[in-house]
Short mmCIF file of C-alpha atoms in Angstrom, two decimals:
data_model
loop_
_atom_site.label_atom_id
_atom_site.label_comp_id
_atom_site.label_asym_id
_atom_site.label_seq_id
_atom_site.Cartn_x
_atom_site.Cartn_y
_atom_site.Cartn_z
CA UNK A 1 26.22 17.35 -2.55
CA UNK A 2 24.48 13.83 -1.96
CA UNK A 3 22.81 11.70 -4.44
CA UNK A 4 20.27 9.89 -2.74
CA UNK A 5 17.66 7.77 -3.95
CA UNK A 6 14.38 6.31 -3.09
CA UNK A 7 12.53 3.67 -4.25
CA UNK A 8 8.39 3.57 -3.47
CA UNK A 9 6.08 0.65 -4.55
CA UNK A 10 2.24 -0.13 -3.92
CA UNK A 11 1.79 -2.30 -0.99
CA UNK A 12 -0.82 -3.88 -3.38
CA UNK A 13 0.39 -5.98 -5.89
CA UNK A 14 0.66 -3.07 -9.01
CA UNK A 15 -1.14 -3.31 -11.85
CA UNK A 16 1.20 -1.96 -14.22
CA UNK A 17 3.67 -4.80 -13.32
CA UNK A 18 0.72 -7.29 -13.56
CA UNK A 19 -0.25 -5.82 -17.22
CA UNK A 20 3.62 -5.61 -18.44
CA UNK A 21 4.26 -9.27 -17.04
CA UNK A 22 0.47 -10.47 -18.88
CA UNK A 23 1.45 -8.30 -22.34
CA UNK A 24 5.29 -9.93 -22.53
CA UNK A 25 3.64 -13.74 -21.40
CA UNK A 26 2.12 -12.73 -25.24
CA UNK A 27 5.05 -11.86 -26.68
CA UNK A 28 6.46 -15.24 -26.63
CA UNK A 29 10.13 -14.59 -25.58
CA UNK A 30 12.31 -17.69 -25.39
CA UNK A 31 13.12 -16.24 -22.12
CA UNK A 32 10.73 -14.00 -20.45
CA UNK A 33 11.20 -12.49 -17.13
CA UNK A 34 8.88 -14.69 -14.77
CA UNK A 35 8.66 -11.74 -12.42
CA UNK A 36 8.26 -8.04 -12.24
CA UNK A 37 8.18 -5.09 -9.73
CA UNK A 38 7.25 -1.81 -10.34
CA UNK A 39 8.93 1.10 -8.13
CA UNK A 40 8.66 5.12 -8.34
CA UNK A 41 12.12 6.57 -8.54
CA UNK A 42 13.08 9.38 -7.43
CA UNK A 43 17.03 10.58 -6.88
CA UNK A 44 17.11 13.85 -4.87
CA UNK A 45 20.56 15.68 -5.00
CA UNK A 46 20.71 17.08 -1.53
CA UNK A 47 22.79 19.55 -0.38
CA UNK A 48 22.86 18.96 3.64
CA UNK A 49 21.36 16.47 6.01
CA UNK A 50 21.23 13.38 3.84
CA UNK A 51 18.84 10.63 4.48
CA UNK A 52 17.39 12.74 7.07
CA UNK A 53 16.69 15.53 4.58
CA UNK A 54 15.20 13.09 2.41
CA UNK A 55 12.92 11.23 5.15
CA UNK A 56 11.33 14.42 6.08
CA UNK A 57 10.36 15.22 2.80
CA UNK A 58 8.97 12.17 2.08
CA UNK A 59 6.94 11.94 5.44
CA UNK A 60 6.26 15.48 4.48
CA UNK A 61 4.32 15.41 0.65
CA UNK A 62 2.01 12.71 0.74
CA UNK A 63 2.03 13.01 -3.08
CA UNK A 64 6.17 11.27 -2.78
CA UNK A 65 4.70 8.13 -0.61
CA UNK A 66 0.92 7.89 0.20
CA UNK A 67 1.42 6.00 3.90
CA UNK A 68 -1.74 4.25 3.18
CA UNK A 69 -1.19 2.89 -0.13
CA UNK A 70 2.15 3.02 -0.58
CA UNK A 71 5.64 1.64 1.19
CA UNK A 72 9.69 2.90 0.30
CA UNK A 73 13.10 1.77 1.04
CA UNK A 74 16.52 3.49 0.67
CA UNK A 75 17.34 1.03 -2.38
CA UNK A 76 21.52 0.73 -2.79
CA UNK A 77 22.51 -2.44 -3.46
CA UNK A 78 20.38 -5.49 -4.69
CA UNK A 79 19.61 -6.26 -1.57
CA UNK A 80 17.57 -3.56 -0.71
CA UNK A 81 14.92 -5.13 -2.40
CA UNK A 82 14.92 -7.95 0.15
CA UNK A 83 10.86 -8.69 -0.21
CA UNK A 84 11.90 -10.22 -4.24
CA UNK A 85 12.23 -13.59 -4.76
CA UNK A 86 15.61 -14.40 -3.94
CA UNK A 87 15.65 -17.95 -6.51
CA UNK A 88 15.49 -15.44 -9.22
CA UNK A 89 18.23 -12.99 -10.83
CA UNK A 90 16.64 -9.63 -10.64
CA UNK A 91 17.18 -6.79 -13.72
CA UNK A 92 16.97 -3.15 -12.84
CA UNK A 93 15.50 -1.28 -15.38
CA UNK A 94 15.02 2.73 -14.76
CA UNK A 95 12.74 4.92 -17.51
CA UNK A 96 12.73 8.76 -17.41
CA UNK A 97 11.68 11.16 -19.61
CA UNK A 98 14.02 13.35 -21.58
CA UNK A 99 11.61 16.72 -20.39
CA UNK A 100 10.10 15.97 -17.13
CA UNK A 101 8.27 18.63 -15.98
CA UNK A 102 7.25 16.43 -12.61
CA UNK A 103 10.56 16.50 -11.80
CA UNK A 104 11.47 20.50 -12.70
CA UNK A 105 7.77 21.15 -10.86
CA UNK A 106 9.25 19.11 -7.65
CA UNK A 107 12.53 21.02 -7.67
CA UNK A 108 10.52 24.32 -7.57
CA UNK A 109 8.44 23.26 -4.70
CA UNK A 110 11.10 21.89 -2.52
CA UNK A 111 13.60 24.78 -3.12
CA UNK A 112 10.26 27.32 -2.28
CA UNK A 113 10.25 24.73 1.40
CA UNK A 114 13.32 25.49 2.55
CA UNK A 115 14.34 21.79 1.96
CA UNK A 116 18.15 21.69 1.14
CA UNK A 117 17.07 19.91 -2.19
CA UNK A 118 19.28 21.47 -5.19
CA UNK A 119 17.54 19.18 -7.83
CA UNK A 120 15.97 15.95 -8.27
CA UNK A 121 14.66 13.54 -10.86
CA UNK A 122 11.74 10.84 -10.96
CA UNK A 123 11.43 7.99 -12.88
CA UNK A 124 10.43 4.04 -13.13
CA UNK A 125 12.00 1.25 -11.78
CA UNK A 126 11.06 -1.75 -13.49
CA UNK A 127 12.80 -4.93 -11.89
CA UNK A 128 12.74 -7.72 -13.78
CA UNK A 129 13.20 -11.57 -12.48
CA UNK A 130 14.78 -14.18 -14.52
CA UNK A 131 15.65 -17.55 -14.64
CA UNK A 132 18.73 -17.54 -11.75
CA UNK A 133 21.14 -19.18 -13.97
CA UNK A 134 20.66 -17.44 -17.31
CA UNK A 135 23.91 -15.65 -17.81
CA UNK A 136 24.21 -12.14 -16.58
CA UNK A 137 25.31 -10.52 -19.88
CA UNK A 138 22.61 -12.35 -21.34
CA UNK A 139 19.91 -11.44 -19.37
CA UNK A 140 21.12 -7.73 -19.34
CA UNK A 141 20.95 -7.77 -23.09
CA UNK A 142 17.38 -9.34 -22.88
CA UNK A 143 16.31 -7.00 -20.34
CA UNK A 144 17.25 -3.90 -22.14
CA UNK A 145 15.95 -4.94 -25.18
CA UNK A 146 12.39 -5.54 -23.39
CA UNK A 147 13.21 -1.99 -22.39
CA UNK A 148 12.74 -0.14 -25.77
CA UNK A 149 9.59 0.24 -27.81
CA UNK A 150 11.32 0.43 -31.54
CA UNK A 151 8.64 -0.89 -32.82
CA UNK A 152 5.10 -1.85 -31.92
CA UNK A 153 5.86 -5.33 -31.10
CA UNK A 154 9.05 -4.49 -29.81
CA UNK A 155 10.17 -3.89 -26.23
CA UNK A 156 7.63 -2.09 -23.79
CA UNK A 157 8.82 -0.10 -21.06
CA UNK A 158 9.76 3.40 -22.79
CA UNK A 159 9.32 5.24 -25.68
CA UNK A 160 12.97 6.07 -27.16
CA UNK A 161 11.76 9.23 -28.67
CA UNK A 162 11.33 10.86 -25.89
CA UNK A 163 12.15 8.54 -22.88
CA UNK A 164 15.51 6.83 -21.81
CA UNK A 165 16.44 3.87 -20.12
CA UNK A 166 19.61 2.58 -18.24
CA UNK A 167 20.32 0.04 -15.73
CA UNK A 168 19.62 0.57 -12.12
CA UNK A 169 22.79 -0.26 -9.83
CA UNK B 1 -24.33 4.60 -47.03
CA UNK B 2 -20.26 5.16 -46.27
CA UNK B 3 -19.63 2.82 -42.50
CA UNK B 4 -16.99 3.89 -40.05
CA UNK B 5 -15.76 1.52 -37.27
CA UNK B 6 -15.14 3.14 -33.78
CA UNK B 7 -12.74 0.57 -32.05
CA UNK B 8 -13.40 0.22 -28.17
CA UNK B 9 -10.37 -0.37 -25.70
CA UNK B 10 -11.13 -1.72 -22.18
CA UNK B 11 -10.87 1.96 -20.85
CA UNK B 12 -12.01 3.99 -23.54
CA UNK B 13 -14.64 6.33 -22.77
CA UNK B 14 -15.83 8.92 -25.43
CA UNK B 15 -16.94 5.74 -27.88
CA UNK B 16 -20.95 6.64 -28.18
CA UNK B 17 -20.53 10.56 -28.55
CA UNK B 18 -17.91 9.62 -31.72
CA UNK B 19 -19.96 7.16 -33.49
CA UNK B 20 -22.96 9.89 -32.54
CA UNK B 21 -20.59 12.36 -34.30
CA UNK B 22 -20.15 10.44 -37.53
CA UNK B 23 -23.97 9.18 -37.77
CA UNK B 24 -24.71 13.38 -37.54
CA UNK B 25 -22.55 13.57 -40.46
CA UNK B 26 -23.74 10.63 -42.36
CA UNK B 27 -21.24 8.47 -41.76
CA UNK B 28 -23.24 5.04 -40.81
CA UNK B 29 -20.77 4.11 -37.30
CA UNK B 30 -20.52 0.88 -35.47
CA UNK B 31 -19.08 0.33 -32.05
CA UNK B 32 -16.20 -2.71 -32.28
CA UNK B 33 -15.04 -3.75 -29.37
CA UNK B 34 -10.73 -4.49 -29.36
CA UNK B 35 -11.91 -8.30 -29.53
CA UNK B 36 -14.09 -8.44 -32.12
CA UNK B 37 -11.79 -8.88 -35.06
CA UNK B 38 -13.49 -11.49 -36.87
CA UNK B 39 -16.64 -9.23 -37.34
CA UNK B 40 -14.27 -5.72 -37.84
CA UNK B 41 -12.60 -7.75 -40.28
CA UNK B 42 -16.27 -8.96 -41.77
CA UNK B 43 -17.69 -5.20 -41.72
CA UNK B 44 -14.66 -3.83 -44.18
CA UNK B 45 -15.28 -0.19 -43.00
CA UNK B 46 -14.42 2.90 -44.86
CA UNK B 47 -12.96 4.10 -41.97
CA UNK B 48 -11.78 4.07 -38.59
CA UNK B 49 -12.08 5.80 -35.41
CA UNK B 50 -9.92 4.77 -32.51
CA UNK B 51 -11.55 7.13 -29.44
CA UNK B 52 -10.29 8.95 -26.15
CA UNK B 53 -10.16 7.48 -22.95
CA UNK B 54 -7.68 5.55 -21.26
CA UNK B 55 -6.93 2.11 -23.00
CA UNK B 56 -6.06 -0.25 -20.15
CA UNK B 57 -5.70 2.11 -17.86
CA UNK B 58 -2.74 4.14 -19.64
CA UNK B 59 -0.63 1.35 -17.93
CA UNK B 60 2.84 1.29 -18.34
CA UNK B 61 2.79 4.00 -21.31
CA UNK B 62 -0.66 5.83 -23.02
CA UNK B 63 -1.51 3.67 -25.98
CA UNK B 64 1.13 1.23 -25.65
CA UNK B 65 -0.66 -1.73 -24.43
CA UNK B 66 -3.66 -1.16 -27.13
CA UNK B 67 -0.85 -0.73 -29.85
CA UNK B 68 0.18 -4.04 -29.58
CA UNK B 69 -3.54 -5.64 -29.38
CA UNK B 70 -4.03 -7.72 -32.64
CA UNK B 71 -7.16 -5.67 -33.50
CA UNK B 72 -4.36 -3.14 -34.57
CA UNK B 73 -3.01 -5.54 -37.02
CA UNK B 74 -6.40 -4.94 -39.23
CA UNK B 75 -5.89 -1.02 -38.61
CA UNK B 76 -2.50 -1.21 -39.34
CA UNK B 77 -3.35 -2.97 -42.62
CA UNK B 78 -6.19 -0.50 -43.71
CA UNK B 79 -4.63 1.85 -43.00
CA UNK B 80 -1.66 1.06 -45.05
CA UNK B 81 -4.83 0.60 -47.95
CA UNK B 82 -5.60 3.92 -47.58
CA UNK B 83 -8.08 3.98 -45.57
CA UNK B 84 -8.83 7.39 -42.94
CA UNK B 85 -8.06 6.19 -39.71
CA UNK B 86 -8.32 9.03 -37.26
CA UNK B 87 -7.14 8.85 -33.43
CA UNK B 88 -8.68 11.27 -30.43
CA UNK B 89 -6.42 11.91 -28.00
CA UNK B 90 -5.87 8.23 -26.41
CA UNK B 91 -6.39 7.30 -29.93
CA UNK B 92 -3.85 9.65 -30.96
CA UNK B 93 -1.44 7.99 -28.56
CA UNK B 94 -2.13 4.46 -29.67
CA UNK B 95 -1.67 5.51 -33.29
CA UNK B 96 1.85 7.12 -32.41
CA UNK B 97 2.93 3.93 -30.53
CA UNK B 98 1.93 1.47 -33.36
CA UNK B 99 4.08 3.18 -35.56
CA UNK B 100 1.08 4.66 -38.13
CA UNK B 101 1.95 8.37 -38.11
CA UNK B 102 4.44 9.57 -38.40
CA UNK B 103 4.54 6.87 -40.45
CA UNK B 104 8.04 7.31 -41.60
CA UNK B 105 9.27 3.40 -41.35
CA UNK B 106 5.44 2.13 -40.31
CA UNK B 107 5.60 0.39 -37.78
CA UNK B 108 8.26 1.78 -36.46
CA UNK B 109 8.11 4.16 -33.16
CA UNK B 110 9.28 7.41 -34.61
CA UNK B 111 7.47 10.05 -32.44
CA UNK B 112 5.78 10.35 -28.73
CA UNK B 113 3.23 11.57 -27.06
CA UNK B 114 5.21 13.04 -23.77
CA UNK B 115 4.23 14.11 -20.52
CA UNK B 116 2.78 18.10 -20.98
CA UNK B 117 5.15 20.87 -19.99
CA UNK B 118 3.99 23.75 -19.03
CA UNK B 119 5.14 26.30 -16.24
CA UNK B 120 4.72 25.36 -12.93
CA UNK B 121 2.07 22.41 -13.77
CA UNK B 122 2.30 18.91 -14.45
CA UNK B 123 0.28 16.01 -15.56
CA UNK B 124 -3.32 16.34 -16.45
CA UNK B 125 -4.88 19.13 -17.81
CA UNK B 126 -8.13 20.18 -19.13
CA UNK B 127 -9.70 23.53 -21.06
CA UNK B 128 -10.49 24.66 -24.36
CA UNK B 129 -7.97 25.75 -26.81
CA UNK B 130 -7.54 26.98 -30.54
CA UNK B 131 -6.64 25.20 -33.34
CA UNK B 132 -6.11 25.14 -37.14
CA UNK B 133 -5.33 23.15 -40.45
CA UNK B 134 -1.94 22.56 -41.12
CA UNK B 135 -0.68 24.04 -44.51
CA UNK B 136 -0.86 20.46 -46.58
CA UNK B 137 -3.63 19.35 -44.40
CA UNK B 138 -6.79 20.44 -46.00
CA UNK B 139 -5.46 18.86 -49.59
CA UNK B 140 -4.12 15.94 -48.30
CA UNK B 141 -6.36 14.65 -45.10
CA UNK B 142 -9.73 13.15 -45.48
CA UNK B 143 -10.48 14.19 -41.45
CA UNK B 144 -10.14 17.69 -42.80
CA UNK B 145 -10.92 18.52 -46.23
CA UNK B 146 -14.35 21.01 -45.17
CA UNK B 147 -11.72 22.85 -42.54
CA UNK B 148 -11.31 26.34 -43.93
CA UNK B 149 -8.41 28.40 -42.77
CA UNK B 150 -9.70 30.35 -39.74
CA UNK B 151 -9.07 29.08 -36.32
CA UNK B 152 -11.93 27.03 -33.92
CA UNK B 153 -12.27 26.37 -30.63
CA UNK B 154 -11.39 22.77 -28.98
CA UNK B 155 -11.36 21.09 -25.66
CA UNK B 156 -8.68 19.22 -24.48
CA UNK B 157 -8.06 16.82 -21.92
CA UNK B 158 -5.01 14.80 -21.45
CA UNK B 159 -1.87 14.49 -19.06
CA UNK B 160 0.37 13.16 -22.44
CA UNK B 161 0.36 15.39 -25.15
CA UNK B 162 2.90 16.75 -26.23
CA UNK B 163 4.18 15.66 -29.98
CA UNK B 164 8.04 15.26 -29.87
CA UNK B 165 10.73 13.95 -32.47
CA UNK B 166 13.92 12.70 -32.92
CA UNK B 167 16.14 15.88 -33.42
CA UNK B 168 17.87 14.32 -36.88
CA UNK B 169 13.97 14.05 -37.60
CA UNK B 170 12.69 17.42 -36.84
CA UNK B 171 13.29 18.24 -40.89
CA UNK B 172 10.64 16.10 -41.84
CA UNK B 173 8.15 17.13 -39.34
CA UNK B 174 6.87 20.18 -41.46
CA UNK B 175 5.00 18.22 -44.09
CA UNK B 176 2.67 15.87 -41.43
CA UNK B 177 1.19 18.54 -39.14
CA UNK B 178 -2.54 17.86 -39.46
CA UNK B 179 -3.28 20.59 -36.54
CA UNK B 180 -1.90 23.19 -35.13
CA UNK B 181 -2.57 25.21 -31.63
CA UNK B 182 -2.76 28.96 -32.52
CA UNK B 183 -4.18 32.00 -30.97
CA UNK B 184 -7.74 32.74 -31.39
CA UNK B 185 -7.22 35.28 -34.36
CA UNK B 186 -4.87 31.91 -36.15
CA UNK B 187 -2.09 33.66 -35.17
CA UNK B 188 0.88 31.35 -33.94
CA UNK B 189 0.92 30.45 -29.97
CA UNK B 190 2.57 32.78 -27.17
CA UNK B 191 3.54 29.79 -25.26
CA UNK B 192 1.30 28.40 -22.87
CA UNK B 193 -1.74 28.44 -22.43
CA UNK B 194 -2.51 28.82 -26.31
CA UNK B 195 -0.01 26.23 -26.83
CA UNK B 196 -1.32 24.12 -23.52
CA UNK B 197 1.49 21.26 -23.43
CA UNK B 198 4.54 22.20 -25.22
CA UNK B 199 4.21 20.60 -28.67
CA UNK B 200 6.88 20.74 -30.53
CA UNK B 201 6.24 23.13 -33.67
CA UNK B 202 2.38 23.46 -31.86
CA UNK B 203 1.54 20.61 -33.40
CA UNK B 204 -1.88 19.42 -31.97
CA UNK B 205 -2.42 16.74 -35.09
CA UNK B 206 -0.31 14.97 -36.70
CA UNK B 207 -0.76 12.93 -40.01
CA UNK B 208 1.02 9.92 -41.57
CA UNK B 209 3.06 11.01 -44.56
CA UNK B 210 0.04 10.37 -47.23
CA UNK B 211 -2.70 11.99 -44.80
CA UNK B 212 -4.92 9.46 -44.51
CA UNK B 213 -4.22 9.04 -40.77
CA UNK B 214 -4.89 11.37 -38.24
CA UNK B 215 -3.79 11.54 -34.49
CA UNK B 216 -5.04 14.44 -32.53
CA UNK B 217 -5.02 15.56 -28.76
CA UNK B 218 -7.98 17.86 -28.80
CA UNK B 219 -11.33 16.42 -28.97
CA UNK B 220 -13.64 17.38 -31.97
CA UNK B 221 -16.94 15.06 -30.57
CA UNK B 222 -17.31 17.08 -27.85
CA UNK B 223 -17.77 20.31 -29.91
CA UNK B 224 -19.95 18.74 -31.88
CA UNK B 225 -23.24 20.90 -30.95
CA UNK B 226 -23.04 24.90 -30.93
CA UNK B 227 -24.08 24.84 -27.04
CA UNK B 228 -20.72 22.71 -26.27
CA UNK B 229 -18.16 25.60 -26.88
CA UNK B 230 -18.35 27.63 -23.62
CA UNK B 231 -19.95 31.08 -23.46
CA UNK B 232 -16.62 32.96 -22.38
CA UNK B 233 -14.95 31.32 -25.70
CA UNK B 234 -13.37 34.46 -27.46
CA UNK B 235 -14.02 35.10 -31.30
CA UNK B 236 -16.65 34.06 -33.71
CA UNK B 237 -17.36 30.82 -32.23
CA UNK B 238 -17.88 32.13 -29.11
CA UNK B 239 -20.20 35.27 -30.45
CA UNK B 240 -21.97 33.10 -32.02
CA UNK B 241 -22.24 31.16 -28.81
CA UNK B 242 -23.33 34.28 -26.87
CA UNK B 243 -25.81 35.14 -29.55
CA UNK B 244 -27.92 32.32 -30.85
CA UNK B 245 -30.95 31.87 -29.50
CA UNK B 246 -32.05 28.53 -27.55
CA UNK B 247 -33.27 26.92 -30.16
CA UNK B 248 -30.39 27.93 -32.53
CA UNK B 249 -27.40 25.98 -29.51
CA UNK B 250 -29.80 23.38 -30.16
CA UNK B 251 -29.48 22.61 -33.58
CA UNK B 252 -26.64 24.33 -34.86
CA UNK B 253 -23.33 22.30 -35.24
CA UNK B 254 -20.35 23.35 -32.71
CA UNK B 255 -16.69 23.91 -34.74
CA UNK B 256 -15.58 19.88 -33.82
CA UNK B 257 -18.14 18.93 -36.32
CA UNK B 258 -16.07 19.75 -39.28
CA UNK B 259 -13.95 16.88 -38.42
CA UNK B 260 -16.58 14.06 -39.36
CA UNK B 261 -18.46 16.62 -41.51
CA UNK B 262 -14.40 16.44 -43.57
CA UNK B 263 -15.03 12.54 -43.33
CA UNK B 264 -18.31 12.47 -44.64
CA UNK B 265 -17.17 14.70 -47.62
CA UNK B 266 -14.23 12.40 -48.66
CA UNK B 267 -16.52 9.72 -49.07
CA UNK B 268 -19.22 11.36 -51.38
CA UNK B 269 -21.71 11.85 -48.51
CA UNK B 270 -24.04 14.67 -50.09
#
């Protein structure tokens, strides 16, 4: 079994990412992130074939990555993402539900394919860009705590009631 | 005459047929748009109406963005006065992000609107369900004091709706369900469809703990006429449906009008 995951992203700037980087510029953080991406997640466990499995798929459903709207990348180290700005340190932040039905749905479908697909799961990848020599520790602590709605003026990215959040790698 | 503020989001959509649905009941209703504070906070309302739609888009997370807007500072406040505050469905999920029901720690995040689950489906989904008064509800919330105890028909329409708690939480649950999904006889749900998204407990409303603020999924303002509920509806609503004549879908109220009907009621409309 493979874990294999990909990451897909509007070729447009996303609006999401332009509304969470407008709604924390109000928050007033000492240190905000100045930057921040938005990617689909999704981490197929696949069973033969690898990447290959995973590329047909996605060239496959149009509902994974719309060709028109939409590009993805096999993301595995931080320099996947090679299109960020490079002066900035860059956060991984992924947000998944606790129940995801997309993601039990998905499993379903694929198995019913034939594609040797045993499970997968979808989620957000929020990257966030800070200030390249905050420290890292710091700016992982700052990041996750932008990461969790405890309150309503708290963080923004997930709901911890019935959402998660952990950092990507 | 009593004045109820309907608070408009940049993306909500069912703001006329609400404040329509309070001035039926004689409830005088004012559209406020999310930056009009200074004149909200002039009006003083008796009560407030956040509607359905999609607030900014439902970027990022339903309701979250319009939780944090500061016209939600002078709901959060009369609300804490008080005052009924009652959210439809995107209102519902901006009510559950700022922290106002469950209303536990307010202000604190203590429950979420999730993404449905239902067999084989996801996301957005749209019909007409049943629903009833929670056991405390028809005491204790002004948006429902004229419900009786027999089921009515609702539509719904909404991708997140599914109430969920903490599990170390779950014990206080019981005493805030406003509404519940049910079969058409009031009988409790068989799963989906009856229960259409996988509520925890059914719960389809769900109140702060003194009532006065309700957040529900299913939309009451567009039952509000007896030729709204759909001809196929089973049961008494939809016989009566099937049997009035043109004039009587005309004029006769539809079952979502006991919702403002409740409002007027609590505030000594005759």
């Amino acid at each position: 079994m493979e874990s294999i995951q990909i990451a897909v992203k509007l070729k447009t700037p996303d609006p999401q990412a332009v509304t969470a980087i407008n709604t924390i510029r109000d928050m007033r953080l000492q240190l905000p992130p100045l930057k921040i991406h938005r990617y689909e997640l999704w981490e197929f466990e696949v069973s033969s074939g690898g990447r290959e499995t995973v590329s047909e798929l996605v060239r496959h459903f149009t509902d994974i990555v719309n060709p028109n709207k939409q590009t993805w990348l096999f993301p595995e180290k931080e320099s996947s993402f090679s299109e960020e700005d490079p002066e900035l340190q860059w956060v991984g932040i992924v947000v998944r539900d606790h129940l995801d039905s997309i993601s039990e749905n998905w499993t379903d479908l694929l198995k019913r394919r034939g594609f040797a697909v045993e499970s997968l799961r979808y989620g957000v990848l929020w990257r966030l860009g800070y200030l390249k020599d905050t420290d890292e520790a710091l700016t992982k602590k700052m990041a996750l705590d932008l990461s969790v709605s405890d309150t309503r003026a708290g963080g923004l990215f997930s709901n911890p009631v019935s959402q998660e959040v952990s950092f990507w790698i | 005459m009593p004045r109820a503020a309907v608070i408009r989001f940049p993306g909500s959509n069912c703001e006329f047929e609400t404040a329509r649905a309070l001035k039926n009941s004689g409830v005088d209703a004012r559209i406020y748009n999310w930056n009009d504070i200074g004149k909200l906070s002039d009006a003083r309302a008796d009560a407030y109406v956040l509607p359905g739609g999609f607030s900014f888009q439902d970027r990022i997370r339903a309701g979250v963005i319009a939780a944090r807007e500061e016209i939600m500072d002078l709901v959060f406040e009369e609300a804490m006065n008080g005052k009924p505050v009652l959210g439809i469905c995107n209102g519902a999920q901006v009510l559950l992000e700022s922290g106002l029901v469950p209303g536990w720690k307010p202000g604190s995040v203590q429950g979420a609107l999730a993404g449905n689950l239902a067999p084989g489906r996801s996301g957005y989904l749209s019909g007409w369900i049943h629903l009833k008064a929670g056991p405390d509800a028809i005491q204790k919330c002004p948006w429902l004091c004229a419900m009786g105890t027999d089921s009515i028909p609702a539509p719904i329409a909404h991708a997140e709706g599914r109430f969920v708690f903490r599990e170390e939480d779950m014990g206080k649950v019981g005493g805030h369900i406003g509404l519940t999904y049910c079969g058409v006889d009031g009988s409790a749900p068989q799963g989906w469809p009856e229960n259409p998204n996988g509520s925890v407990l059914d719960i389809a409303g769900l109140m702060n703990s003194e009532g006065n603020v309700l957040a529900m999924m299913p939309h009451p303002e567009r039952s509000l006429h007896l030729w709204q509920v759909p001809p196929d509806t089973p049961g008494h609503w939809g016989d009566l449906r099937r049997n009035s004549s043109l004039k009587d879908l005309e004029e006769n109220p539809g079952p979502g009008a006991v919702i403002f009907k409740s409002l007027a009621k609590h505030l000594g409309v005759e």
